[in-house]
XYZ file of C-alpha atoms in Angstrom:
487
model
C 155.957 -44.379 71.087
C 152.306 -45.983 70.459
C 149.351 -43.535 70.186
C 147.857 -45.331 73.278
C 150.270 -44.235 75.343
C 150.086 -40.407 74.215
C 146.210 -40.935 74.773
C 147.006 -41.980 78.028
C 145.099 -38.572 78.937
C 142.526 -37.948 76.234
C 139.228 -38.941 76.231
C 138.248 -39.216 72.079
C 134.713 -38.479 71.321
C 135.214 -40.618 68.205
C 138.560 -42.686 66.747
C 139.190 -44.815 63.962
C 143.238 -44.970 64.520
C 144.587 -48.264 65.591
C 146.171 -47.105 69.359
C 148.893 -50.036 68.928
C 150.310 -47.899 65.920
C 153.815 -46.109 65.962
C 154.495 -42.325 66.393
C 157.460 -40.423 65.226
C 156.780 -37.145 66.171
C 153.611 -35.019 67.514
C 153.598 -31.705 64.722
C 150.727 -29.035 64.667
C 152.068 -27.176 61.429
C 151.550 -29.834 58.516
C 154.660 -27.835 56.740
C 157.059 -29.776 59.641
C 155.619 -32.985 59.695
C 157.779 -36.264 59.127
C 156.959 -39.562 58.072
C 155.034 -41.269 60.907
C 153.960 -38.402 62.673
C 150.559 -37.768 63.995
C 149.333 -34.229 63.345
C 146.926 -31.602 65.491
C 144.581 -29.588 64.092
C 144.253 -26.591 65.959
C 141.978 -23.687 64.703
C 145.132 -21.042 65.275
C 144.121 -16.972 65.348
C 144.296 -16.566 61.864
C 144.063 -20.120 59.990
C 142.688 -23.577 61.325
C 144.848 -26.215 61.052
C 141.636 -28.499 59.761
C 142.450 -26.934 56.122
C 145.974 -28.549 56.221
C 145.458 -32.060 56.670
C 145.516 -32.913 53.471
C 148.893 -31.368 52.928
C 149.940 -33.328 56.485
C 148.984 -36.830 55.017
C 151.154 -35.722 51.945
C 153.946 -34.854 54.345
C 153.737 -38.378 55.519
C 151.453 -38.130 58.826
C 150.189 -41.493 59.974
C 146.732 -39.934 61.852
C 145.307 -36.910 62.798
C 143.926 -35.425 66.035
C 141.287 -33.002 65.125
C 137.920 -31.270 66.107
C 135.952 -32.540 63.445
C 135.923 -35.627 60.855
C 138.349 -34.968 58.584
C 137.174 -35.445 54.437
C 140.627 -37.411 53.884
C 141.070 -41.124 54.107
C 143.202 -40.962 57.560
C 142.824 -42.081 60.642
C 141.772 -40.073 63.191
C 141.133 -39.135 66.884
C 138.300 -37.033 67.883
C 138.317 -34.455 70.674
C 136.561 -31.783 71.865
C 139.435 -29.461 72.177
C 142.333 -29.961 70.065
C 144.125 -27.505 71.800
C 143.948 -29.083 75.070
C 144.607 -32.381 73.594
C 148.108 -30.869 71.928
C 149.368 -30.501 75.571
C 148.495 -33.254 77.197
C 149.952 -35.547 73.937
C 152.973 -33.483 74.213
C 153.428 -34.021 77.791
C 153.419 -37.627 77.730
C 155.454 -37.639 74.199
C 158.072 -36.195 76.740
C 158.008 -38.202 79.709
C 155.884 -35.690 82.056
C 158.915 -33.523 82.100
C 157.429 -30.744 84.692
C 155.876 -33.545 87.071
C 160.386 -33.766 88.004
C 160.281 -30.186 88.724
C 158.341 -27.298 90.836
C 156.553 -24.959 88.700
C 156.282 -21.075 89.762
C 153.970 -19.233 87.280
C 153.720 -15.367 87.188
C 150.608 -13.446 85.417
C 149.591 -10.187 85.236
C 150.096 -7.172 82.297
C 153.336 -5.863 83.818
C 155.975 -6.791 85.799
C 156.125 -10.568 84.876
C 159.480 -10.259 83.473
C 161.434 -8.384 86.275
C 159.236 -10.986 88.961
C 160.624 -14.223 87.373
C 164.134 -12.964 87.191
C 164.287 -11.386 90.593
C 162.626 -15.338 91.807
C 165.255 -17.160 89.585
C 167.957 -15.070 91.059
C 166.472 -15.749 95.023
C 165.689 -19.514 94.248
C 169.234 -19.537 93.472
C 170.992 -17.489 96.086
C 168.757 -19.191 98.713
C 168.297 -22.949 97.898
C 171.112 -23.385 95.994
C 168.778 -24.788 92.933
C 169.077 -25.051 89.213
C 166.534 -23.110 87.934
C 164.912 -22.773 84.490
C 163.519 -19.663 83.179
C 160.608 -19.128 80.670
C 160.135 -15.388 79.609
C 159.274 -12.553 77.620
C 163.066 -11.386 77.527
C 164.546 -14.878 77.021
C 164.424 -18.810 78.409
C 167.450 -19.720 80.230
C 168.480 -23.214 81.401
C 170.377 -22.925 84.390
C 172.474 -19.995 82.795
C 172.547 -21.079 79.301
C 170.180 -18.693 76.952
C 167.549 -20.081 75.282
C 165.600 -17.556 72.272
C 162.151 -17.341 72.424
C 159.796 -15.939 70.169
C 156.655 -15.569 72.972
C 156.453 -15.078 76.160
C 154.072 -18.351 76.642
C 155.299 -21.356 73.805
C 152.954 -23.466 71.958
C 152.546 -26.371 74.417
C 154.711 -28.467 72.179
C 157.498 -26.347 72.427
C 156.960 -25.940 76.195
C 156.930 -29.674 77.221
C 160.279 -30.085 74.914
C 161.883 -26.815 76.926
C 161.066 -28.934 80.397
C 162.209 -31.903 79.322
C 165.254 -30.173 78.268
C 165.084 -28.421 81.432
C 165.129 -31.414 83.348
C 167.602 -33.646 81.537
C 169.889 -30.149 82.917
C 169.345 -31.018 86.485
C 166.670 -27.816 87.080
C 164.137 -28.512 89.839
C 162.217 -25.600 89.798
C 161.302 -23.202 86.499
C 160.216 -19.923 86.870
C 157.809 -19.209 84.142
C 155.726 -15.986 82.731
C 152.297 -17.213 81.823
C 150.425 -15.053 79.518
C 146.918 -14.239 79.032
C 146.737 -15.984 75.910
C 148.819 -19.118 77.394
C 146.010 -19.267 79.530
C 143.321 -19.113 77.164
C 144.623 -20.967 74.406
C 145.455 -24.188 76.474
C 149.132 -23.916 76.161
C 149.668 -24.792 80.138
C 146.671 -27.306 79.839
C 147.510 -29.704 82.419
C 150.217 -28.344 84.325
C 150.001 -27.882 87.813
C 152.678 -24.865 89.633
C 153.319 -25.225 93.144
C 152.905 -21.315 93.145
C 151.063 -18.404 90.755
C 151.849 -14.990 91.097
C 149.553 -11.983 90.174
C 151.245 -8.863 89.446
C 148.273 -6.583 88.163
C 145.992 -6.268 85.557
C 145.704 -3.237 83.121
C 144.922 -2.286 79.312
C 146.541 -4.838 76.402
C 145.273 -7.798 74.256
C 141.992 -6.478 73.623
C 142.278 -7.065 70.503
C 142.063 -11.084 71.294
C 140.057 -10.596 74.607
C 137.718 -7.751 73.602
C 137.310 -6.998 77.228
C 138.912 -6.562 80.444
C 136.345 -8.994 82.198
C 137.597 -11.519 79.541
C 140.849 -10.770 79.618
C 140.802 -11.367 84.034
C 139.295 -14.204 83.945
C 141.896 -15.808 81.541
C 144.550 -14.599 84.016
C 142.487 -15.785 87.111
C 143.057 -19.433 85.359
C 146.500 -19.743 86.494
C 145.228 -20.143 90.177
C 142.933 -23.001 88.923
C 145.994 -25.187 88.572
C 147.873 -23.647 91.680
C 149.130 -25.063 95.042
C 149.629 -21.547 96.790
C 148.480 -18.174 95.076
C 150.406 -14.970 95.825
C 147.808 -11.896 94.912
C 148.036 -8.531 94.505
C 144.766 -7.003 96.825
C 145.917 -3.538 95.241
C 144.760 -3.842 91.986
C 140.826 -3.638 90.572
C 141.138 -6.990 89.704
C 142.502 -8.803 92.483
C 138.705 -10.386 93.228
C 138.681 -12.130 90.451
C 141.571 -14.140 90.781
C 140.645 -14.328 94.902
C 137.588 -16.001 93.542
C 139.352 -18.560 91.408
C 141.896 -19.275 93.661
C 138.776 -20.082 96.293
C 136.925 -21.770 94.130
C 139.689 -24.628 92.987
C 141.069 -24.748 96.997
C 144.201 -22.793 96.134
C 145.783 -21.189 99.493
C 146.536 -17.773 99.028
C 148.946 -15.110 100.370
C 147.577 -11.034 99.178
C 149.994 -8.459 99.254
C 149.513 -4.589 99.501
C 151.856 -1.376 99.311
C 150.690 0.149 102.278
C 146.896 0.307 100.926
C 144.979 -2.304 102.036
C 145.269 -4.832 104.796
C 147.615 -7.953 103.669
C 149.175 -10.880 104.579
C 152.117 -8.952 103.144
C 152.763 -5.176 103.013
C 155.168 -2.866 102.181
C 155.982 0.532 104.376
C 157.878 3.335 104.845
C 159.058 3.531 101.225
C 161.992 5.374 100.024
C 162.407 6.075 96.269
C 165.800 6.513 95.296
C 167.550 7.471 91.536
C 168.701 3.872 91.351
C 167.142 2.170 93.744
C 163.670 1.573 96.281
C 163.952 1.140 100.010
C 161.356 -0.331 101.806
C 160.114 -2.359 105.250
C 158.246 -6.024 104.333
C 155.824 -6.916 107.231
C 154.750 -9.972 107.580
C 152.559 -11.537 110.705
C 155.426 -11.602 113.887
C 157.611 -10.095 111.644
C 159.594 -7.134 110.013
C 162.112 -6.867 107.360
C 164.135 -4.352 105.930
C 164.808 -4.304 102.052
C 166.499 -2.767 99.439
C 166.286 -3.080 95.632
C 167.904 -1.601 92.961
C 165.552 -1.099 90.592
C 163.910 2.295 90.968
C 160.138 3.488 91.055
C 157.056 2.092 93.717
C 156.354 -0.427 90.406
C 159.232 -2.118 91.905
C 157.939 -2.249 95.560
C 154.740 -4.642 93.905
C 157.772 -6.604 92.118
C 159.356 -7.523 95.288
C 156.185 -8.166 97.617
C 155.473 -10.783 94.377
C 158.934 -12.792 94.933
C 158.892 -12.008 98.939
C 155.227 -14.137 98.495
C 156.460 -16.421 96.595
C 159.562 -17.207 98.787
C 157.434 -17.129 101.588
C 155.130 -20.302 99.822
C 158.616 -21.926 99.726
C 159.633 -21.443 103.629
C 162.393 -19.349 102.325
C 162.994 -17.061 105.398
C 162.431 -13.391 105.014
C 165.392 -12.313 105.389
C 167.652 -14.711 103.280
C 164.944 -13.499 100.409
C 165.597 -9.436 101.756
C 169.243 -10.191 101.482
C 169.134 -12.255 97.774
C 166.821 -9.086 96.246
C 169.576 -6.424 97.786
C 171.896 -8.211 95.499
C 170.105 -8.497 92.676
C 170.383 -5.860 89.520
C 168.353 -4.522 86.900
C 166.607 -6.105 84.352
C 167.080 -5.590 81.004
C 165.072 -3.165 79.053
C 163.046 -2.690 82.297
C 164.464 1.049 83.307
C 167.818 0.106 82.221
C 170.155 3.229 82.238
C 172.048 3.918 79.128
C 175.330 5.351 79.030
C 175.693 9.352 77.406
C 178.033 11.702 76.564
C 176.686 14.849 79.104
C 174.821 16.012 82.061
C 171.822 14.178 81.028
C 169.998 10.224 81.526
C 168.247 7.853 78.887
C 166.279 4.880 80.246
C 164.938 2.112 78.139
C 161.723 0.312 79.380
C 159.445 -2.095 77.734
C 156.671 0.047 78.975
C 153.993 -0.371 76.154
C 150.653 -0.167 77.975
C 149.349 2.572 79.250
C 149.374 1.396 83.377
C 153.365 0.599 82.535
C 153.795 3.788 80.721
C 152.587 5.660 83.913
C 154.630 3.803 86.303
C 157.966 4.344 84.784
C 157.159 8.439 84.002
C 156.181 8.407 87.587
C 158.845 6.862 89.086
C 161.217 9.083 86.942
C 159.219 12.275 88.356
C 159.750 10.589 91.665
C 164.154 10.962 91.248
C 164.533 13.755 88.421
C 166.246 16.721 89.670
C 166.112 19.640 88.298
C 166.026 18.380 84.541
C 162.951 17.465 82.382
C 160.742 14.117 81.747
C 161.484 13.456 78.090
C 159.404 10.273 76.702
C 159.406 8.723 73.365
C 157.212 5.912 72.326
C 154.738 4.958 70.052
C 152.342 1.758 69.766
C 152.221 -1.250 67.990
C 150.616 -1.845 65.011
C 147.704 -4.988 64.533
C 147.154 -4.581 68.186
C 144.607 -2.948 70.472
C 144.285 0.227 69.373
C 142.011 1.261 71.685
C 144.922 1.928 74.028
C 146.909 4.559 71.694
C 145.131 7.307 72.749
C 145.016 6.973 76.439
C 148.892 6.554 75.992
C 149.261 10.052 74.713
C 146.868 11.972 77.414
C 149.318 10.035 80.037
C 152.320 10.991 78.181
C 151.209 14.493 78.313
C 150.119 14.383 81.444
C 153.546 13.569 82.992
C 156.059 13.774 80.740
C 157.607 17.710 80.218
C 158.226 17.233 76.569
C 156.747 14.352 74.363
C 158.200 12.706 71.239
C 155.730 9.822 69.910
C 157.211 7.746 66.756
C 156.790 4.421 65.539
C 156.947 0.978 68.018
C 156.634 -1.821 65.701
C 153.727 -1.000 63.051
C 153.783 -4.205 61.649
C 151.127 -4.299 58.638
C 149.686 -0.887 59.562
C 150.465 2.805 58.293
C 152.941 4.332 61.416
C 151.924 7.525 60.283
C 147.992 6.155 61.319
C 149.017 5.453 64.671
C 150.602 8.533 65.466
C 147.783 9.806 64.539
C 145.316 8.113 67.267
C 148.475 8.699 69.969
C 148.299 12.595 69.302
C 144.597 12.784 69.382
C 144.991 11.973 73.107
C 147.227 14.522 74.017
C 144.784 17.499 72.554
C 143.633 18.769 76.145
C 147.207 19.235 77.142
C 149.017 22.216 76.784
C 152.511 19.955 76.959
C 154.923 20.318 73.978
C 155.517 17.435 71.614
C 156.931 16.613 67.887
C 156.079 13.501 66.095
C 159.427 11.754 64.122
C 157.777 8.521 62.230
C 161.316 7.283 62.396
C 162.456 5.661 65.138
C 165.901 5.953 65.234
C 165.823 9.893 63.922
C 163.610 10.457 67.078
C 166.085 9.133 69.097
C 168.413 11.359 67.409
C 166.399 14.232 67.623
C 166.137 13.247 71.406
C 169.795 13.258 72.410
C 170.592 16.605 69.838
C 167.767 18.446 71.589
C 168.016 17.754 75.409
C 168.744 20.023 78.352
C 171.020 19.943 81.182
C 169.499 17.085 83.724
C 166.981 15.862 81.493
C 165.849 12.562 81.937
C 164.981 10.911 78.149
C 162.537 7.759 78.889
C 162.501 5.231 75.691
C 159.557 3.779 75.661
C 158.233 0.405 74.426
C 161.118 -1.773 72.887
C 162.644 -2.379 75.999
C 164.465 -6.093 75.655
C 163.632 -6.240 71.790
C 166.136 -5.390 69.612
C 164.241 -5.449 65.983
C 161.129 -3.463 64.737
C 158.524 -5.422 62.708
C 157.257 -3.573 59.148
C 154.992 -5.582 57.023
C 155.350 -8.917 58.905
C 159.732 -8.485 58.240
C 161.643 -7.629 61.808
C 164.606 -5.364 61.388
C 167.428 -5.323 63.615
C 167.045 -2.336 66.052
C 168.765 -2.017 69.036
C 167.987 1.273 71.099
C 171.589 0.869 73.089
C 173.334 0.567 69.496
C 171.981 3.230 67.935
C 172.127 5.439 71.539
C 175.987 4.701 71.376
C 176.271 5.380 67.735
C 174.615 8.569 67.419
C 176.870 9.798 70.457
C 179.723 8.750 68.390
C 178.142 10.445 65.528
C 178.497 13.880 67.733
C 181.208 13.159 69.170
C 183.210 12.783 65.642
């Protein structure tokens, strides 16, 4: 393809490369670049990809995109965002892959995950559509499983999953779009036909620093939206109101029985293994059930009911797609034991998603404790490792904080900061730096009806120590430790 044609959309403050020359490939990491291929510098979290030109020309690029005038005889285009210009190359390198498809983009700090499935799974029940899947958990084409390694890919990666997706025959893709997506220019130039907000609570401030900065990178999504579907329930819902105003975006707001709604959600019945609840909607009323416990799940559903609603879906082809839908994995998944007693695993690994799931379990226990193990991760915000343990103590009956994935930091360390919230409780705990001799301890120690919540892996099925992941997978050792007794 000529470089003129993946400029088609860039505006170069400066160029000295001949836009009738040949590309190969686009590459942002000069250790992957081919012979002919024009290389981005990005400035990435930790390195900028400026340093590495030298060792891209090497590699055989023919030019460089970059920020600023590269030292190195190569020719070169000159933006002001390199970032920026990396997806809108890549999207013309691949034909404009998403511009063949609808686009339905979920943000928020929980519940992105179980929204996009529960949409995929209603898209498909109800229009009968191919639909592709972009996710924390996993990407799927159609039904075929695609790994990921974020939730958000680089936007190289992303336009090369759409294209993929719609050589498949998808016409719509259900996508979570993180904060950082956002922020970092990974969905530059994409435009969804819906965005979903789910809610907005403590994580990332490591790379936001602050929850004002952190909003307004979600409260981008509804700057390239068609229809917003908004949360009026949560602090931040204003902000994204004001984006979604600001760029003409029509909005739908939903509320659990709150605040006044285009949507809302009453007479709610929690049940062990699933919610019950009534969706009203102007001139109308609809009766819903979902099997995925805990009022977190009532916000869930009001997010695909808006959603569905943006796509004239009627209510209650959506009501009757959700009632046979089924959990999510890692997202209060129920593992199997050997007695009178329940272990859950959920990804919950802030502190708003560790309340939710130990309140929805207080909401169904019977009779038996609120057991919760978790820890936090390590090179993130640590700010939120504290506030973890006061809520852990707060509503959990017996506490059990170990390692998450401590990456490059001393586990020992952050059980430290996770205990020195719990101080002003009087609620019993043990710290086990070992994950999987927690669990252990967990399963050996429980009472009759206890409910054991495993906190913060979730989907994941490795732990990361010193920038190596090891396989872990809470169901495997769960099952193998039951063996273990059982032999």
């Amino acid at each position: 393809m000529k470089l003129k044609e993946l400029l088609m959309d860039i505006t170069p403050t400066a160029m000295t490369a001949d836009p009738d020359m040949e590309i190969a490939d686009i590459c942002y990491d000069s250790r992957a670049v081919g012979l002919g291929d024009l290389f981005v510098a990005i400035a990435g979290l930790e390195t900028d990809g400026h340093q590495y030109i030298p060792a891209a020309v090497t590699q055989g690029a023919v030019a460089v995109v970059c920020q600023q005038i590269p030292a190195e005889e190569i020719p070169y285009i000159l933006v002001e965002d390199s970032r920026t210009a990396l997806a809108l190359i890549s999207a013309r390198y691949f034909g404009q892959p998403a511009k063949e498809m609808k686009l339905i983009g979920v943000t928020g700090t929980n519940g992105k995950t179980t929204t996009t499935l529960l949409l995929k799974s209603v898209l498909e029940q109800c229009l009968k559509a191919k639909v592709g899947l972009i996710g924390t958990n996993e990407n799927m084409v159609g039904d075929e499983v695609v790994e990921t390694e974020r939730t958000t890919p680089e936007s190289y990666e992303l336009q090369k999953l759409f294209r993929q997706m719609a050589d498949a025959g998808c016409t719509y893709v259900v996508m979570e779009v993180s904060s950082h997506a956002l922020a970092l220019s990974r969905v530059a130039g994409l435009r969804f036909a819906v965005g979903v907000f789910t809610n907005l609570s403590q994580d990332h401030l490591d790379f936001h620093k602050d929850m004002d900065n952190y909003a307004r990178a979600k409260a981008l999504l509804f700057t390239q939206s068609g229809k917003g579907v908004i949360n009026i329930d949560d602090d931040y819902a204003q902000v994204m109101l004001r984006a979604a105003e600001d760029t003409g975006c029509h909005v739908l707001t939903f509320s659990v029985d709150k605040n006044e709604a285009d949507l809302m959600a009453k007479n709610i019945r929690l049940k062990t293994g699933s919610v019950e609840f009534s969706v009203l909607v102007p001139g109308q009323i609809q009766r819903m059930v979902l099997h995925i416990p805990g009022e977190f799940s009532v916000y869930n559903a009001l997010g695909v009911v808006g959603c569905a609603c943006c796509l004239n879906i009627p209510l209650e082809k959506t009501a009757d797609a959700l009632g046979k839908a089924r959990g999510v994995k890692g997202r209060v998944e129920v593992v199997q034991t050997d007695g009178d007693y329940t272990i859950l695993i959920d990804y919950a690994h802030t502190p708003d998603a560790l309340e939710n799931v130990l309140t929805a379990v207080r909401g169904f226990a019977q009779g038996g404790r609120t057991v919760v193990l978790f820890g936090c991760g390590g090179d993130r915000d640590p700010t939120k490792r504290g506030p973890m343990g006061k809520i852990a103590a707060e509503l959990a009956d017996h506490v059990i904080v170990t390692s998450d994935n401590p990456r490059t930091e001393e586990p020992n360390a952050i059980i430290e900061e996770i205990v020195a919230g719990m101080q002003e409780s009087e609620t019993s705990y043990v710290t086990i730096e070992d994950r999987r001799a927690a669990i252990a301890y967990a399963i050996d120690n429980h009472q009759p009806g206890d409910i054991i919540v495993l906190a913060g892996k979730g989907h994941e099925t490795y732990q990361e120590i010193n920038k190596v992941k090891h396989h872990m997978d809470e169901r495997e050792i769960v099952a193998a430790h039951i063996a273990s007794r059982a032999g």
